[in-house]
Amino acid sequence: MKYSGTAHVVGANIDTDAIIPARFLVTTDHEELGRNCFEGLEPGWVKRVHKGDILVAGANFGCGSSREHAPIAILGAGIPVVVAHSFARIFYRNAFNMGLTLLEAGDAVQGIHDGDRLEVDATLGVIRNLTQQTEIICVPVPKFMQDILGKGGLVEYVRERMAKDQRAR
Amino acid sequence: MPQTLAEKLLARSNDQGDVHAGRIVQCPVSLVLANDITAPFAIKSFEAMGAIKVFDPEKVVLVCDHFTPNKDIDSAQQVKVVRDFAKRAGIVHFYDGGESGVEHALLPELGLVGPGDVVVGADSHTCTYGGLGAFATGMGSTDVAGAMVLGETWFKVPATIRVEFSGIMPAYLEAKDLILLVIGKIGVAGATYKALEFGGTVIEAMEVEGRMTMANMAIEAGGKAGLFAADAKTLAYARAAGRTDNQEITPDPGAVYERELRFDVSGLSPLVACPHLPENVKPVEAVQNEVVDQVVIGSCTNGRISDLRRAAEVLKGRKAAKGLRLIILPATPRVYKQALREGLLEIFMDAGAVIGPPTCGPCLGGHMGILASGEKVLATTNRNFKGRMGSLDSEVYLAGAGVAAATAVAGHICHPGKI
């Protein structure tokens, strides 16, 4: 799982109301949610994003509600991977279920600046900062999570389980 | 090996004795929950999984409470999706219209959750049921769709932070103050991936509604669960809600905790969480001159009858300050009716309150009390993130029902004893 793109840096304790405010939760459309990504942080924030760009955040990213709309809005905005100091628990699980890759980089995340060009290898847990010519080694995505990502998310995992249960009957 | 409450509850559920922190367990669930915001996604995932039937139509609960009574066409369409699915899937516990209430206040009073249960819900405040001695946690819609199909899910067994409260509870101190005390101490990520387990003499004396208020906000410290032992009070509550076969559940002496915190509550002042994080906790005296435009009393945190009684004690014979909007939302139809019987609604109306239907409404900035730019609210809800209840330039203060009522009367943040 490799990604490359421009870093967009946001702060610590970014909550799900900042990622996608409740007033936008009246749809399940990925693109529409994507258009309103980070409206609760800064109106029009998403306009800076090009497809494939990388979000970089501080500690406790995604805290607050369980809304799956949050990782979907990020994916819908064209961002396939988030690098953060750390993540809130429900968001962490939701992201992998939806196919959004997350990497926890700890304090090293502070060395990444807005606009830096990054290359991320989530399997190895390596972030290369091409602008600053630095490298961050972090814990790779756990195998269990890689399997879910590999299947394209939790939906396919459950499909397989149901088929297996059917065969067992 | 001795077990924490989290370990014990997860072990009971999957019949594996050796359940300890760090282990990944596959667990059957007692109940699966979603609401009108999260169920549409869960239904979408459910269908994408190729499922037709839920694992048990009695154990999947759908509550329309966030944008209801529907605020606009889009939210009405969304509830329609949920209603149609409930019909198609034969969901027994579907709540809409006059049967509906704020989910985490509604399910306990209906006896749908109780001690020993393992509950997953597509709502972060599902952790409320920890107040009843259940292992309950919030998840996303697709995780919940998986549980709707399979009747099970996986958990990493959380490490536990034990929190003990001792001393004499001051008259104006509420359960809300105790959980704000904890969040202020450990921060909004202080319990991330972990369970909080509450105990001590103050907790033993606390009624179940207060315990649910505390468990509810475990997520505001990042917690996976906020757990209380199931004791005689829990069993009495569960029995009254129509549940049978309830058992006491306590953590084992000698259980291993990652961290232990002790608080003496004697002499403490009520607390207020200031903008824009629940960890920005201050004694009410430190912010008492802050003028607010609106006060909201309600939500899954503090919309139960005990909260309304406390508010009524302060509001009786008094009026909300001129220019301040007081909004009171009883959390369920039963709470509403009880408040009516006890004359609380008349006290609220005489105080100039707007009494709304049971809904999550303003708590999440949905409807029924949205803030304009520059406005401030003091609410008994659970989150004060920037823009949570309206404009990005509005501010939210969080407190218990007594402080909320006193603030409504004073027009500025106020200690209930100083009104």
XYZ file of C-alpha atoms in Angstrom:
588
model
C 0.000 0.000 0.000
C 1.905 3.017 -1.295
C 0.770 6.595 -1.644
C 2.345 9.847 -2.740
C 0.967 13.367 -2.604
C 1.029 16.785 -1.014
C 0.636 17.074 2.759
C -2.261 19.090 4.189
C -1.610 19.673 7.878
C -4.347 20.085 10.499
C -4.040 20.342 14.291
C -4.663 18.152 17.348
C -8.028 16.874 18.632
C -9.725 17.327 15.263
C -13.242 16.053 16.008
C -15.820 14.497 13.719
C -17.915 17.697 13.830
C -14.921 19.495 12.304
C -14.479 16.785 9.663
C -18.143 16.728 8.679
C -20.687 18.839 10.624
C -24.033 17.239 11.493
C -25.952 19.408 9.038
C -24.334 17.458 6.187
C -25.315 14.060 7.598
C -28.493 13.854 5.543
C -26.910 11.875 2.735
C -24.945 8.681 2.200
C -23.434 9.967 -1.046
C -19.628 9.788 -0.906
C -18.964 12.642 -3.327
C -21.388 14.996 -1.622
C -19.840 14.223 1.770
C -16.416 14.760 0.186
C -17.408 18.212 -1.048
C -18.138 19.224 2.558
C -15.066 17.633 4.113
C -13.652 19.850 6.914
C -16.465 22.414 6.582
C -16.508 22.385 10.400
C -12.841 23.388 10.487
C -12.704 26.044 7.813
C -15.354 26.738 5.172
C -14.014 25.828 1.720
C -11.094 23.853 3.197
C -11.516 21.013 0.709
C -10.776 23.240 -2.316
C -7.038 22.933 -1.665
C -7.066 19.143 -2.076
C -5.964 17.331 -5.225
C -6.825 13.665 -5.625
C -4.232 11.513 -3.874
C -3.118 14.175 -1.390
C -2.217 13.154 2.154
C -3.762 14.469 5.363
C -1.420 15.027 8.302
C -2.877 15.577 11.778
C -1.949 15.918 15.434
C -3.040 13.750 18.366
C -6.484 12.176 18.828
C -7.602 12.687 15.221
C -11.268 11.824 14.648
C -12.474 12.122 18.244
C -16.178 12.512 18.943
C -19.048 10.811 17.215
C -19.149 7.393 15.564
C -20.272 8.820 12.230
C -18.821 6.769 9.408
C -19.490 9.839 7.291
C -16.150 11.181 8.608
C -13.762 8.716 6.934
C -16.070 8.642 3.903
C -15.914 12.450 3.578
C -12.100 12.272 3.677
C -12.062 9.539 1.035
C -14.702 11.456 -0.932
C -12.424 14.501 -0.905
C -9.792 12.393 -2.672
C -7.548 11.703 0.327
C -6.619 7.985 0.575
C -4.370 8.099 3.650
C -4.111 9.996 6.945
C -0.891 10.278 8.932
C -1.452 11.461 12.511
C 0.217 11.587 15.895
C -2.622 9.295 17.073
C -6.249 8.460 16.319
C -9.472 8.218 18.301
C -10.706 4.641 18.603
C -14.024 4.603 16.737
C -12.585 6.631 13.868
C -9.647 4.203 13.623
C -11.938 1.219 13.171
C -14.280 3.053 10.809
C -11.458 4.206 8.573
C -10.173 0.697 7.924
C -13.701 -0.616 7.434
C -14.189 2.038 4.760
C -10.806 1.489 3.113
C -9.108 4.671 4.382
C -5.508 3.933 5.377
C -4.196 5.368 8.666
C -0.663 5.565 10.026
C 0.255 6.576 13.580
C 3.498 8.518 13.512
C 3.678 9.925 17.057
C 5.711 13.103 17.709
C 7.530 12.803 14.362
C 4.397 14.139 12.701
C 5.401 17.644 13.862
C 8.245 17.623 11.354
C 5.830 17.551 8.412
C 4.810 20.962 7.049
C 1.849 22.000 4.978
C 2.681 21.533 1.288
C 5.495 18.996 1.786
C 5.620 16.218 -0.797
C 5.222 12.829 0.924
C 5.583 9.191 -0.030
C 3.868 6.744 2.308
C 4.421 2.996 2.442
C 1.732 1.781 4.832
C 2.799 -1.871 4.659
C 6.298 -1.061 5.882
C 5.257 1.934 7.998
C 7.618 4.364 6.256
C 6.871 8.011 5.447
C 9.368 9.765 3.174
C 9.287 13.553 3.195
C 10.654 14.435 -0.270
C 10.588 18.189 0.417
C 12.600 18.014 3.626
C 14.486 14.845 2.682
C 13.611 13.114 5.932
C 12.141 9.734 6.742
C 9.734 8.728 9.490
C 9.506 5.133 10.566
C 6.250 4.239 12.261
C 4.375 1.109 13.251
C 3.098 -0.536 10.065
C -0.618 -1.113 9.604
C -1.438 -4.261 11.661
C -1.759 -7.440 9.597
C -5.390 -7.892 10.674
C -6.230 -4.403 9.380
C -4.238 -4.966 6.195
C -6.397 -8.020 5.523
C -9.571 -5.938 5.858
C -8.082 -3.245 3.611
C -6.951 -5.964 1.195
C -10.528 -7.185 0.910
C -11.644 -3.618 0.232
C -13.163 -3.101 3.659
C -15.436 -4.889 6.101
C -18.336 -5.404 3.683
C -16.407 -7.988 1.673
C -15.153 -9.638 4.872
C -18.733 -10.207 6.061
C -19.799 -11.399 2.573
C -17.121 -14.076 2.741
C -18.130 -15.054 6.268
C -21.776 -15.433 5.227
C -20.786 -17.597 2.245
C -18.674 -19.786 4.546
C -21.503 -20.119 7.103
C -23.844 -21.058 4.227
C -21.478 -23.801 3.052
C -21.138 -25.131 6.603
C -24.897 -25.692 6.883
C -6.496 -14.689 37.068
C -8.634 -11.896 38.584
C -10.564 -9.858 36.024
C -11.583 -6.239 35.558
C -15.223 -5.541 34.707
C -14.355 -5.203 31.004
C -12.569 -8.562 30.995
C -15.340 -10.247 32.940
C -18.161 -8.927 30.770
C -16.424 -9.939 27.541
C -15.519 -13.345 28.983
C -19.128 -13.979 30.076
C -20.334 -13.216 26.611
C -18.056 -15.475 24.605
C -17.686 -18.221 27.176
C -13.907 -17.984 27.205
C -12.600 -17.702 30.739
C -9.156 -16.420 29.897
C -10.027 -12.979 28.608
C -7.463 -10.329 29.406
C -6.470 -6.906 28.152
C -4.839 -6.910 24.732
C -6.446 -10.093 23.474
C -8.729 -9.955 20.416
C -12.009 -11.769 21.058
C -14.915 -12.602 18.824
C -18.071 -11.977 20.861
C -21.775 -12.613 20.409
C -23.721 -9.392 20.971
C -26.873 -9.035 23.065
C -28.153 -6.051 21.127
C -27.242 -3.968 18.070
C -28.348 -0.353 17.747
C -28.434 2.372 15.100
C -30.175 5.739 14.741
C -31.590 7.835 11.900
C -28.149 9.247 11.002
C -26.148 6.034 11.197
C -28.727 3.419 10.178
C -28.949 4.545 6.517
C -25.232 3.756 6.088
C -25.612 0.515 8.050
C -28.491 -0.508 5.776
C -26.400 0.345 2.713
C -23.543 -1.840 4.016
C -25.995 -4.562 5.099
C -27.286 -4.755 1.533
C -23.804 -4.573 0.022
C -22.884 -7.548 2.211
C -25.643 -9.441 0.401
C -27.625 -9.932 3.593
C -31.398 -10.264 3.636
C -32.138 -11.108 7.259
C -30.821 -9.683 10.508
C -29.449 -12.278 12.933
C -32.398 -11.736 15.305
C -35.213 -9.224 14.618
C -35.711 -8.803 18.395
C -32.085 -7.830 18.956
C -31.605 -5.129 16.366
C -32.925 -1.773 17.584
C -33.469 1.229 15.334
C -34.262 4.597 16.931
C -35.113 7.730 14.967
C -34.039 10.460 17.365
C -31.380 12.751 15.903
C -33.150 14.794 13.233
C -36.677 13.933 14.402
C -39.386 15.186 14.239
C -37.854 15.578 10.787
C -36.270 18.944 10.262
C -36.231 18.943 6.463
C -36.885 16.861 3.368
C -33.466 15.171 3.379
C -33.794 14.018 6.983
C -37.353 12.849 6.293
C -36.060 10.779 3.353
C -33.424 9.314 5.628
C -35.939 8.251 8.274
C -38.054 6.762 5.500
C -35.099 4.556 4.524
C -34.876 3.341 8.127
C -38.638 2.859 8.488
C -38.870 0.854 5.237
C -35.929 -1.319 6.240
C -37.443 -1.954 9.673
C -40.637 -3.148 8.027
C -38.795 -5.303 5.478
C -36.498 -6.902 8.055
C -39.265 -7.353 10.639
C -37.422 -5.252 13.231
C -39.422 -5.522 16.465
C -37.853 -2.554 18.236
C -38.178 0.278 15.746
C -38.913 3.647 17.394
C -40.362 6.583 15.552
C -42.885 9.350 16.262
C -44.475 9.378 19.697
C -42.782 6.133 20.758
C -39.326 7.500 20.165
C -36.919 9.150 22.540
C -33.210 9.817 22.811
C -31.835 6.314 22.244
C -29.565 6.012 25.280
C -32.317 7.187 27.619
C -34.970 5.102 25.851
C -33.342 1.655 25.711
C -32.580 1.354 29.453
C -36.101 2.371 30.524
C -37.607 -0.151 28.078
C -35.418 -2.866 29.589
C -33.725 -3.520 26.233
C -30.287 -3.245 27.828
C -29.176 -4.417 31.232
C -26.438 -5.968 33.367
C -24.166 -8.472 31.659
C -25.142 -7.463 28.118
C -22.667 -6.821 25.330
C -24.074 -4.019 23.192
C -22.741 -2.361 20.057
C -24.325 0.732 18.607
C -23.656 3.019 15.690
C -23.510 5.956 18.050
C -20.544 6.974 20.138
C -22.643 7.404 23.293
C -23.613 3.727 23.287
C -21.150 3.537 26.197
C -24.023 4.898 28.368
C -25.160 1.339 29.169
C -21.960 0.758 31.120
C -23.940 2.491 33.867
C -26.092 -0.649 34.000
C -23.173 -3.070 34.168
C -23.200 -3.816 30.429
C -20.199 -3.777 28.104
C -21.394 -1.274 25.546
C -19.444 0.632 22.943
C -19.924 2.805 19.889
C -18.870 1.726 16.423
C -19.386 2.875 12.869
C -22.307 1.912 10.677
C -20.510 -0.842 8.770
C -19.212 -2.532 11.920
C -22.775 -2.399 13.182
C -24.093 -3.770 9.872
C -21.689 -6.703 10.324
C -23.084 -7.292 13.814
C -26.655 -7.012 12.483
C -25.876 -9.844 10.070
C -23.604 -12.084 12.133
C -24.824 -11.374 15.688
C -21.218 -10.999 16.726
C -18.254 -8.701 16.418
C -14.593 -8.522 17.388
C -13.104 -6.512 20.220
C -9.610 -5.920 21.437
C -10.095 -6.379 25.188
C -9.310 -2.944 26.622
C -6.906 -2.193 29.446
C -8.732 -0.469 32.305
C -8.326 2.754 34.249
C -9.942 2.366 37.682
C -11.489 5.551 39.074
C -12.583 5.689 42.723
C -14.660 8.411 44.339
C -14.815 8.859 48.104
C -15.931 11.541 50.554
C -19.204 13.351 51.092
C -21.095 14.392 47.948
C -21.955 18.112 48.297
C -25.654 18.956 47.786
C -25.121 20.742 44.473
C -22.713 18.213 42.986
C -24.075 15.914 40.262
C -22.893 12.803 38.443
C -22.073 15.136 35.532
C -19.550 16.963 37.703
C -17.781 13.723 38.583
C -17.302 12.705 34.951
C -16.179 16.238 34.029
C -13.682 15.979 36.889
C -12.242 12.813 35.335
C -12.137 14.224 31.786
C -10.505 17.411 33.075
C -7.877 15.303 34.813
C -6.987 12.788 32.075
C -7.914 14.807 28.965
C -9.947 14.045 25.838
C -7.575 11.254 24.803
C -6.765 10.067 28.333
C -8.688 6.812 27.994
C -8.279 6.163 24.254
C -8.646 2.417 23.502
C -9.259 1.844 27.248
C -12.156 1.164 29.597
C -12.916 3.416 32.545
C -14.160 1.492 35.575
C -15.850 3.540 38.289
C -16.216 2.626 41.947
C -15.933 3.763 45.550
C -18.437 4.772 48.203
C -19.800 7.724 46.221
C -20.570 5.469 43.254
C -22.146 2.819 45.487
C -24.532 5.478 46.804
C -25.272 6.880 43.337
C -28.543 6.056 41.566
C -28.436 4.269 38.207
C -29.456 7.384 36.231
C -26.377 9.216 37.525
C -24.165 6.267 36.642
C -25.522 6.384 33.087
C -24.708 10.115 32.907
C -21.108 9.281 33.825
C -20.751 6.243 31.550
C -22.203 8.327 28.714
C -19.223 10.678 28.688
C -16.497 8.002 28.868
C -16.128 8.586 25.117
C -15.294 12.236 25.815
C -12.063 10.935 27.364
C -11.612 8.678 24.322
C -12.799 5.629 26.299
C -14.102 2.454 24.739
C -16.408 1.869 27.691
C -17.354 3.420 31.038
C -18.202 0.601 33.396
C -20.004 0.259 36.713
C -20.533 -2.903 38.744
C -24.059 -4.289 38.621
C -25.199 -4.060 42.248
C -28.505 -4.098 44.136
C -29.437 -0.681 42.693
C -28.784 -1.907 39.145
C -30.822 -5.040 39.704
C -33.747 -3.037 41.107
C -33.604 -0.736 38.051
C -33.455 -3.678 35.638
C -36.329 -5.432 37.394
C -38.478 -2.298 37.242
C -37.713 -2.106 33.507
C -39.110 -5.618 33.113
C -35.905 -7.642 32.893
C -35.591 -10.977 34.627
C -32.548 -13.117 35.519
C -30.356 -10.157 36.378
C -27.156 -10.934 38.225
C -24.736 -8.836 40.221
C -21.408 -8.392 38.435
C -18.360 -6.969 40.144
C -14.677 -6.745 39.219
C -12.440 -9.276 40.973
C -10.255 -8.145 43.869
C -6.689 -8.055 42.559
C -7.695 -7.317 38.940
C -4.892 -5.600 37.031
C -5.434 -1.923 36.191
C -3.290 0.166 33.919
C -3.827 3.220 36.084
C -5.770 4.058 39.255
C -7.227 7.454 40.055
C -8.755 8.556 43.356
C -10.921 11.586 43.959
C -12.335 12.954 47.222
C -15.517 14.815 46.277
C -15.985 16.543 49.645
C -16.291 20.304 49.266
C -16.081 20.314 45.444
C -17.890 22.973 43.419
C -19.980 22.114 40.364
C -17.897 22.110 37.184
C -18.238 23.623 33.729
C -16.455 22.415 30.577
C -15.507 25.514 28.607
C -15.149 25.912 24.819
C -13.962 24.073 22.743
C -13.061 20.770 24.402
C -14.713 18.718 27.175
C -11.354 18.665 29.003
C -11.390 22.459 29.543
C -13.001 21.993 32.939
C -13.263 24.793 35.507
C -15.147 25.278 38.784
C -18.374 27.191 38.145
C -17.026 30.151 40.151
C -14.232 30.658 37.612
C -16.687 31.367 34.783
C -19.656 32.742 36.696
C -19.786 36.071 34.931
C -19.991 34.566 31.458
C -23.249 35.792 29.883
C -25.044 33.202 27.747
C -27.780 33.516 25.117
C -29.294 30.085 25.551
C -29.560 27.201 28.015
C -30.391 23.660 26.880
C -31.456 20.954 29.333
C -31.790 17.491 27.825
C -29.840 14.856 25.812
C -28.626 11.304 26.454
C -26.360 12.753 29.136
C -28.825 14.737 31.252
C -32.371 14.453 29.909
C -33.731 11.954 32.443
C -36.330 12.539 35.140
C -33.734 13.046 37.888
C -32.190 15.844 35.791
C -35.548 17.521 35.204
C -36.330 17.319 38.930
C -33.047 18.992 39.744
C -33.681 21.739 37.205
C -37.222 22.233 38.547
C -35.935 22.684 42.098
C -33.982 25.706 40.909
C -36.565 27.035 38.446
C -39.595 26.762 40.742
C -41.127 30.207 41.202
C -38.400 31.833 39.114
C -38.099 33.130 35.560
C -35.428 32.714 32.940
C -33.487 35.961 32.487
C -34.874 38.364 29.930
C -33.408 37.735 26.497
C -32.161 34.257 27.404
C -33.718 31.295 25.601
C -34.321 28.281 27.836
C -34.944 25.026 25.968
C -35.891 21.861 27.846
C -36.120 18.511 26.045
C -37.306 15.561 28.159
C -35.316 12.634 26.745
C -38.151 10.130 26.306
C -41.967 10.055 26.198
C -41.964 8.386 29.619
C -39.753 11.093 31.106
C -42.023 13.705 29.506
C -45.157 12.148 31.006
C -43.585 11.749 34.424
C -42.508 15.400 34.373
C -46.076 16.318 33.469
C -47.477 14.265 36.365
C -45.072 15.801 38.843
C -45.904 19.336 37.713
C -42.384 19.970 36.426
C -43.556 21.072 32.993
C -45.717 23.773 34.560
C -42.721 25.013 36.544
C -40.687 25.108 33.306
C -43.403 26.954 31.385
C -43.840 29.465 34.186
C -40.090 30.016 34.013
C -40.461 30.848 30.330
C -38.935 27.671 28.932
C -39.618 26.219 25.505
C -40.413 22.552 26.114
C -39.557 20.472 23.063
C -40.175 16.877 22.063
C -37.729 14.098 22.941
C -34.931 14.528 20.369
C -31.144 14.819 20.217
C -31.833 18.026 18.237
C -29.595 20.865 19.346
C -26.899 18.728 21.025
C -25.340 17.893 17.669
C -26.355 21.125 15.969
C -29.223 19.324 14.266
C -32.242 21.488 14.983
C -34.428 22.933 17.789
C -31.991 25.507 19.096
C -29.110 26.202 16.700
C -26.724 29.035 17.575
C -25.965 32.124 15.493
C -22.425 33.493 15.203
C -21.139 35.056 18.409
C -23.739 33.304 20.567
C -23.025 31.289 23.697
C -24.944 28.381 25.167
C -24.700 26.464 28.396
C -25.991 22.937 27.828
C -26.335 19.719 29.800
C -25.130 17.856 26.694
C -21.814 16.119 26.137
C -19.693 17.905 23.509
C -18.515 21.470 23.137
C -16.392 21.179 19.994
C -16.151 24.281 17.858
C -19.393 24.729 15.942
C -20.988 21.683 17.568
C -24.328 23.407 18.227
C -24.387 25.835 15.325
C -22.208 28.575 13.865
C -18.439 28.018 13.866
C -18.274 31.288 15.807
C -20.564 30.135 18.619
C -19.488 28.725 21.974
C -20.740 25.805 24.062
C -20.325 25.396 27.833
C -21.222 22.029 29.396
C -22.575 21.497 32.916
C -25.119 19.576 34.986
C -28.843 20.325 35.258
C -28.541 22.445 38.425
C -25.958 24.823 36.963
C -27.960 24.965 33.726
C -31.159 25.974 35.525
C -29.352 28.546 37.698
C -27.651 29.973 34.604
C -31.013 30.331 32.872
C -32.342 32.386 35.780
C -29.221 34.508 36.282
C -28.534 35.110 32.585
C -24.897 34.287 33.212
C -23.178 31.088 34.332
C -24.201 30.578 37.943
C -23.836 28.206 40.904
C -27.270 26.734 41.763
C -26.732 27.637 45.415
C -26.227 31.310 44.606
C -29.384 32.066 42.753
